[in-house]
Coordinates of C-alpha atoms in Angstrom, one line a residue:
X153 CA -81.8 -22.5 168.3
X154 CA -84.8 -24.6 169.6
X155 CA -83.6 -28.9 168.6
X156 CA -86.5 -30.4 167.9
X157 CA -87.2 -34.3 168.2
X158 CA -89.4 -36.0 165.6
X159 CA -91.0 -40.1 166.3
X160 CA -91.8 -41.8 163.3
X161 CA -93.0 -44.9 161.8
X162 CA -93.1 -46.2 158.4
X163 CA -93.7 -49.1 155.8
X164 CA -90.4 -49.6 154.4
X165 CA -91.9 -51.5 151.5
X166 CA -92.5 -48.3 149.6
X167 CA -89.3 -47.0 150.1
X168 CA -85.8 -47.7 148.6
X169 CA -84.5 -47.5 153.0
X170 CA -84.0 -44.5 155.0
X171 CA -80.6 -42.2 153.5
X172 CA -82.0 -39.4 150.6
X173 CA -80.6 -40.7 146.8
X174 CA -81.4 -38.5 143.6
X175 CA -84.2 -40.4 141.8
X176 CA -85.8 -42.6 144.7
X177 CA -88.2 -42.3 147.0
X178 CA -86.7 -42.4 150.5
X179 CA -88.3 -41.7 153.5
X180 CA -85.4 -39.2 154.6
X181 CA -86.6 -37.5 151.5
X182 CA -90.0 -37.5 152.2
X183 CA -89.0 -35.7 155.5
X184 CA -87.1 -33.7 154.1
X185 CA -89.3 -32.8 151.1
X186 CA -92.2 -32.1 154.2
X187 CA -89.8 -30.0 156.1
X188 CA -88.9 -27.6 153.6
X189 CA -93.0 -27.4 152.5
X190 CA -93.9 -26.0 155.9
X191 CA -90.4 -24.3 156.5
X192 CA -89.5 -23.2 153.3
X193 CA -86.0 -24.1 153.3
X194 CA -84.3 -27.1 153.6
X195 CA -83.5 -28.6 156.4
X196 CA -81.0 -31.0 157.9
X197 CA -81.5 -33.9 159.8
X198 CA -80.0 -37.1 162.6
X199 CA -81.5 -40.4 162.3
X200 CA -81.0 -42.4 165.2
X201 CA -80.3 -45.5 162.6
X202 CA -80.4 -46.1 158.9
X203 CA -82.6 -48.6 158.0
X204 CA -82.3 -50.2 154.5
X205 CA -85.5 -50.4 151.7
X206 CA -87.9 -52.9 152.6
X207 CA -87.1 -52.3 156.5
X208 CA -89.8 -50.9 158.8
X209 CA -89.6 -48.6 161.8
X210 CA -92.4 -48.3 164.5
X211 CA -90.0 -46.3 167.0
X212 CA -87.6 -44.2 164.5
X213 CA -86.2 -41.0 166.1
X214 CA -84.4 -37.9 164.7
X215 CA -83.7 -34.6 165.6
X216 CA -83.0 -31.5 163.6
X217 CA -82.7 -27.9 164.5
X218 CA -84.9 -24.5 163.4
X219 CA -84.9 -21.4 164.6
X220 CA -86.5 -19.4 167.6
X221 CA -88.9 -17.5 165.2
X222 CA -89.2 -20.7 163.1
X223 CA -90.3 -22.8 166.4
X224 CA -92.9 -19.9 167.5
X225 CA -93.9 -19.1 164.4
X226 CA -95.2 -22.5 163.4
X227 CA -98.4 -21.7 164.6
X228 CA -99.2 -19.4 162.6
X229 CA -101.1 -17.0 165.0
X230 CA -103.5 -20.3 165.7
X231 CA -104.1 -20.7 169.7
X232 CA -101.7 -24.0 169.4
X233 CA -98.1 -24.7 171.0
X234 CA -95.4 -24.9 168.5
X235 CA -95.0 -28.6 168.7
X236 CA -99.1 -28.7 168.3
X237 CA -98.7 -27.2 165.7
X238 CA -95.2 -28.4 163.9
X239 CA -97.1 -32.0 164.5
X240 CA -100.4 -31.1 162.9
X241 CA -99.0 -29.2 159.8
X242 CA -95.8 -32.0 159.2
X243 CA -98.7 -34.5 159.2
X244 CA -100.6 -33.0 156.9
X245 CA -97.8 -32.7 154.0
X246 CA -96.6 -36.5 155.2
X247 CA -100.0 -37.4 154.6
X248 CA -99.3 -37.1 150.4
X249 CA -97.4 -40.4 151.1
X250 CA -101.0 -42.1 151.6
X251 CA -100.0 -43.6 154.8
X252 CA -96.4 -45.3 154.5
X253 CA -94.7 -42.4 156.9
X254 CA -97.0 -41.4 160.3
X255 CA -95.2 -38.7 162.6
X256 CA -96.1 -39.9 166.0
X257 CA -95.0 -37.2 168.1
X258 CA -93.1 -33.8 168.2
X259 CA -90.9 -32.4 170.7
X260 CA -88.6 -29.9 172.0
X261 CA -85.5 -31.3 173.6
X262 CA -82.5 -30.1 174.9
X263 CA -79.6 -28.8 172.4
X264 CA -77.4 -31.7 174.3
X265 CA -80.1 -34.7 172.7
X266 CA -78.5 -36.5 169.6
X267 CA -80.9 -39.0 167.8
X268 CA -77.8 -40.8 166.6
X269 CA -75.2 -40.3 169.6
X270 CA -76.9 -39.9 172.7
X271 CA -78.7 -43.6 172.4
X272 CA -78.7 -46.1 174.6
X273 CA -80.0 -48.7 172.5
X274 CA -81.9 -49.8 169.5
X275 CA -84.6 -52.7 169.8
X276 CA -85.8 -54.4 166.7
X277 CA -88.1 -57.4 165.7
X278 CA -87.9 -60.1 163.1
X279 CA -91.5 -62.0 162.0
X280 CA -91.1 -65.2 160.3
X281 CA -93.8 -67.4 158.9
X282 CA -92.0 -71.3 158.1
X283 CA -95.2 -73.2 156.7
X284 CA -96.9 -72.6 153.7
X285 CA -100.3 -72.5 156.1
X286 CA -98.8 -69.0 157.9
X287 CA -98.4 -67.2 154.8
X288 CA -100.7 -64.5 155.3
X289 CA -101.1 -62.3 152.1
X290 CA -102.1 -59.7 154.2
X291 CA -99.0 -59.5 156.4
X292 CA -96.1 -60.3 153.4
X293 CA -94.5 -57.1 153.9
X294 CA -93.9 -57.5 157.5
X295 CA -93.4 -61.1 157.7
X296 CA -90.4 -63.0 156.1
X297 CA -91.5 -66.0 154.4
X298 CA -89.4 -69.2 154.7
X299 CA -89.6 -72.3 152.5
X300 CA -89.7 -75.4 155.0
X301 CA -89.9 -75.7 159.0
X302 CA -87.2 -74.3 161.1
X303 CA -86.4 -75.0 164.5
X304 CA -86.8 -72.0 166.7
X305 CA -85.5 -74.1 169.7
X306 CA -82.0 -74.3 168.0
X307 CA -81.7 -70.8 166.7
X308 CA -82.8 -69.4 170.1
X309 CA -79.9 -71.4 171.6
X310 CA -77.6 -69.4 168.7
X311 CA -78.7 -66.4 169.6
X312 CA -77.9 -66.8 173.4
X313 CA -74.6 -67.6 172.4
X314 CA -73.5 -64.4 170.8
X315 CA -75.2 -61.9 173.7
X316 CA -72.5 -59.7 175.2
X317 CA -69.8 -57.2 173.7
X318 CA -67.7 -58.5 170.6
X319 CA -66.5 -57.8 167.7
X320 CA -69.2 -58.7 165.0
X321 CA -67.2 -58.0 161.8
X322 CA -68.3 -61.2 160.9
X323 CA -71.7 -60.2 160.6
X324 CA -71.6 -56.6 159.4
X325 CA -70.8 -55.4 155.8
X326 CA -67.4 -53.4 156.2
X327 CA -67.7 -49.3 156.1
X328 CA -64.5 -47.5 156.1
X329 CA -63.7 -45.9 159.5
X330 CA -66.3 -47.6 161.0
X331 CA -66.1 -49.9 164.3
X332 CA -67.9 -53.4 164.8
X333 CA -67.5 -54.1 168.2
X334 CA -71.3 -53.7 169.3
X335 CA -72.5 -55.0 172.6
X336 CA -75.8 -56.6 171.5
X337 CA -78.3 -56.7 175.0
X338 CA -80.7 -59.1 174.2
X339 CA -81.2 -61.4 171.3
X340 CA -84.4 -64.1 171.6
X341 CA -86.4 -66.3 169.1
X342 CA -89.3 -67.3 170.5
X343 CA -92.1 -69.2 168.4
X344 CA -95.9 -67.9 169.1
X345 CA -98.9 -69.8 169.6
X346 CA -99.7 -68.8 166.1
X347 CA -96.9 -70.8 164.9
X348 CA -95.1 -67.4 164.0
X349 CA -91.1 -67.0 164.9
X350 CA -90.3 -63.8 166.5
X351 CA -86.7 -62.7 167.2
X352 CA -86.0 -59.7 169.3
X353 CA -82.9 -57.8 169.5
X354 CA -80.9 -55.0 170.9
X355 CA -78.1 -53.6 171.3
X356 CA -76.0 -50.5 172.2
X357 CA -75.8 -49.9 168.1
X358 CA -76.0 -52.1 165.3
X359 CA -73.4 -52.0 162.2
X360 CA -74.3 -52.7 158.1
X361 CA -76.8 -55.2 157.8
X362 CA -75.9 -56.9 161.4
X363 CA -79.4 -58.0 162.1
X364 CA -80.1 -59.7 159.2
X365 CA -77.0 -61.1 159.1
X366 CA -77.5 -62.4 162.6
X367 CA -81.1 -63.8 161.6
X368 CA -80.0 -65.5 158.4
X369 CA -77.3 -67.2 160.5
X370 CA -79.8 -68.4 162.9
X371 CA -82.1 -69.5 160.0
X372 CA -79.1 -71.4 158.5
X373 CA -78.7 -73.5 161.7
X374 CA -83.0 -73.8 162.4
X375 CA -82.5 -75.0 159.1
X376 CA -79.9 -77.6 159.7
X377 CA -77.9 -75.9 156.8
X378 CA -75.2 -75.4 159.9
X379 CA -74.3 -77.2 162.8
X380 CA -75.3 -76.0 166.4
X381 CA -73.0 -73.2 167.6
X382 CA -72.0 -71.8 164.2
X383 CA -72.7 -68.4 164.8
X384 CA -70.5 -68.5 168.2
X385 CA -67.8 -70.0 165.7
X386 CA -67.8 -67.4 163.3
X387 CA -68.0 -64.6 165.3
X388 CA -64.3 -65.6 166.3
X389 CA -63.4 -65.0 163.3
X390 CA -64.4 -61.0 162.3
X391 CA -64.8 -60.8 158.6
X392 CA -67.5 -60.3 156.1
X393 CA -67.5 -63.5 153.6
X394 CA -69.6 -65.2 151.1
X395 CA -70.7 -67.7 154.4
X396 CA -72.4 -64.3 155.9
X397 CA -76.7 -65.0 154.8
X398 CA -78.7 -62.2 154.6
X399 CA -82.2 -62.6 156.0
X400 CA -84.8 -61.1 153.7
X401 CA -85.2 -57.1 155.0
X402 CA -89.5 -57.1 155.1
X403 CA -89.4 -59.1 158.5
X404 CA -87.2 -56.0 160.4
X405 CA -88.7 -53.3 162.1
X406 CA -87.5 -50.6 163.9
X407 CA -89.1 -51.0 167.2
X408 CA -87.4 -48.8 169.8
X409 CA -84.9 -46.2 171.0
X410 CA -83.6 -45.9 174.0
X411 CA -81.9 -42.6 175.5
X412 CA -80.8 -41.4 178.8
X413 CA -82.0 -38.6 181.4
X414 CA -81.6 -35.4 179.7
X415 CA -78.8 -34.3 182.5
X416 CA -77.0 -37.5 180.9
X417 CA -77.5 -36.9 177.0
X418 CA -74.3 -35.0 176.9
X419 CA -72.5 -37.3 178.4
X420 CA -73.9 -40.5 176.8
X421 CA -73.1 -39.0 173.4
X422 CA -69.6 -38.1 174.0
X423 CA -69.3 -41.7 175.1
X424 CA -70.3 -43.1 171.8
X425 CA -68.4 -40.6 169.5
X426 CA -65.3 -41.6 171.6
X427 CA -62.7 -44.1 170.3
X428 CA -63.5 -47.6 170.8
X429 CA -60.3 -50.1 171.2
X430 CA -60.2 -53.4 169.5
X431 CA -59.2 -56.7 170.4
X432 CA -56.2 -56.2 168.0
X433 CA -55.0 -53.2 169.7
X434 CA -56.1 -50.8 167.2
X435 CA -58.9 -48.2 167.3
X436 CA -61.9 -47.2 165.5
X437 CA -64.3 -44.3 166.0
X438 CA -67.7 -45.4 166.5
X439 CA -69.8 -43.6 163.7
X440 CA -71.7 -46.1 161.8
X441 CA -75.6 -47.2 163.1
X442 CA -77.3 -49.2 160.5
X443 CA -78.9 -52.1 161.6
X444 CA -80.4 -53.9 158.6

């Protein structure tokens, strides 16, 4: 059976985040509801992360398999390769959601490729506007709006502070059988010559709602809510509390996956189903990739 990777992008603002719920519009469902127009059947799908409504994705990747007359047969007798043509006909149905869901590629990729398992990394970015003068109507659902002047200098200094593998319980909502140790890669807040606040991230995975939790943490302190070095403080302490702030999701997008060689993908996703140990002895599997 031919696997098949889809790239996607999408406004998150007109969806209620990525996972398929009865009664809202999703943009699994969407996929899926475009999937099974060309296919005419349902048809399953990996998301290489779950990203909650109001969250963005520029780089989103999932996989999903059909069969050898499916794949061949997509064409329709057409003088057009099957991922030609899977890509122009999966475009044309996503193009009833006027825009919010593009599918930027298609591919065929080995039956070894997980979207979810075999990643490397996921890359995100977080726009903040902190003055009433950057508050661009134009760019509200892509840009968090703060009320008052933060300093980027001290929540770039937080962000240093927590690079490196840990245990960020602290700063991810709690799903049953589900690790938080996560080693995050890179984590920079950088203001532009606009005046704009930009924080990029990544990591090998990130758990429920660990970015924004990580952002409104840093806000708190470019805030002077917190003192410097809070976030290094509470990440010695891994558990979800009433002190954890949620940044607001429109700021997050999706901007990256990263996966191996394909000789590697097998490997790299037996790795990450594998049993992580934690710094209390015990052990978790590692099955849970949602970032906002």
């Amino acid at each position: 059976m031919p696997r098949i990777r889809l790239d996607l992008a999408y406004d998150g603002n007109a969806y209620k985040g990525w996972a398929a719920q009865p009664g809202l519009q999703t943009v699994e469902g969407a996929l899926h509801e475009a999937l099974a127009t060309i296919l005419r059947r349902e048809v399953r799908v990996t998301v290489a992360g779950r990203t909650d409504a109001g969250v963005h994705a520029r780089g989103q990747v999932v996989h999903l398999d059909l069969g050898d007359d499916e794949w061949q047969g997509l064409a329709r007798g057409r003088d057009l390769l099957p991922h030609e043509a899977m890509l122009r006909r999966l475009s044309g149905v996503l193009n009833r959601q006027q825009g919010a869901v593009v599918l930027k590629s298609v591919s065929a990729v080995p039956e070894t490729f997980d979207a979810r398992f075999s990643a490397l990394s996921r890359s995100y970015s977080y726009r903040i506007a902190d003055r009433r003068e950057l508050w661009d109507p134009l760019r509200r659902h892509d840009t968090a709006w703060i009320r008052g002047a933060v300093d980027a200098r001290l929540m770039d200094a937080e962000a240093t502070a927590v690079l490196g593998l840990h245990d960020f319980g602290s700063f991810c909502r709690p799903r049953e059988h589900s690790t938080t140790i996560r080693e995050l890669q890179a984590f920079t807040i950088r203001r532009g010559a606009d005046g704009i606040i930009t924080a990029t991230l990544t990591a090998d995975a990130f758990c429920h709602h660990m970015v924004r939790a990580l952002i409104g943490g840093c806000l708190d302190v470019g805030e002077r809510r917190r003192a410097p070095g809070w976030l290094f403080s509470r990440l010695q302490e891994p558990s979800w509390d009433q002190r954890v702030r949620l940044a607001p999701p429109q700021g997050l997008v999706l901007e990256s996956v990263a996966y191996p060689r394909e000789d590697q993908l097998a490997q790299r996703a037996e790795q990450t189903r594998a049993l992580r140990p934690v710094h209390t002895g015990t052990a978790e599997s590692a099955v849970n990739d949602d970032a906002e």
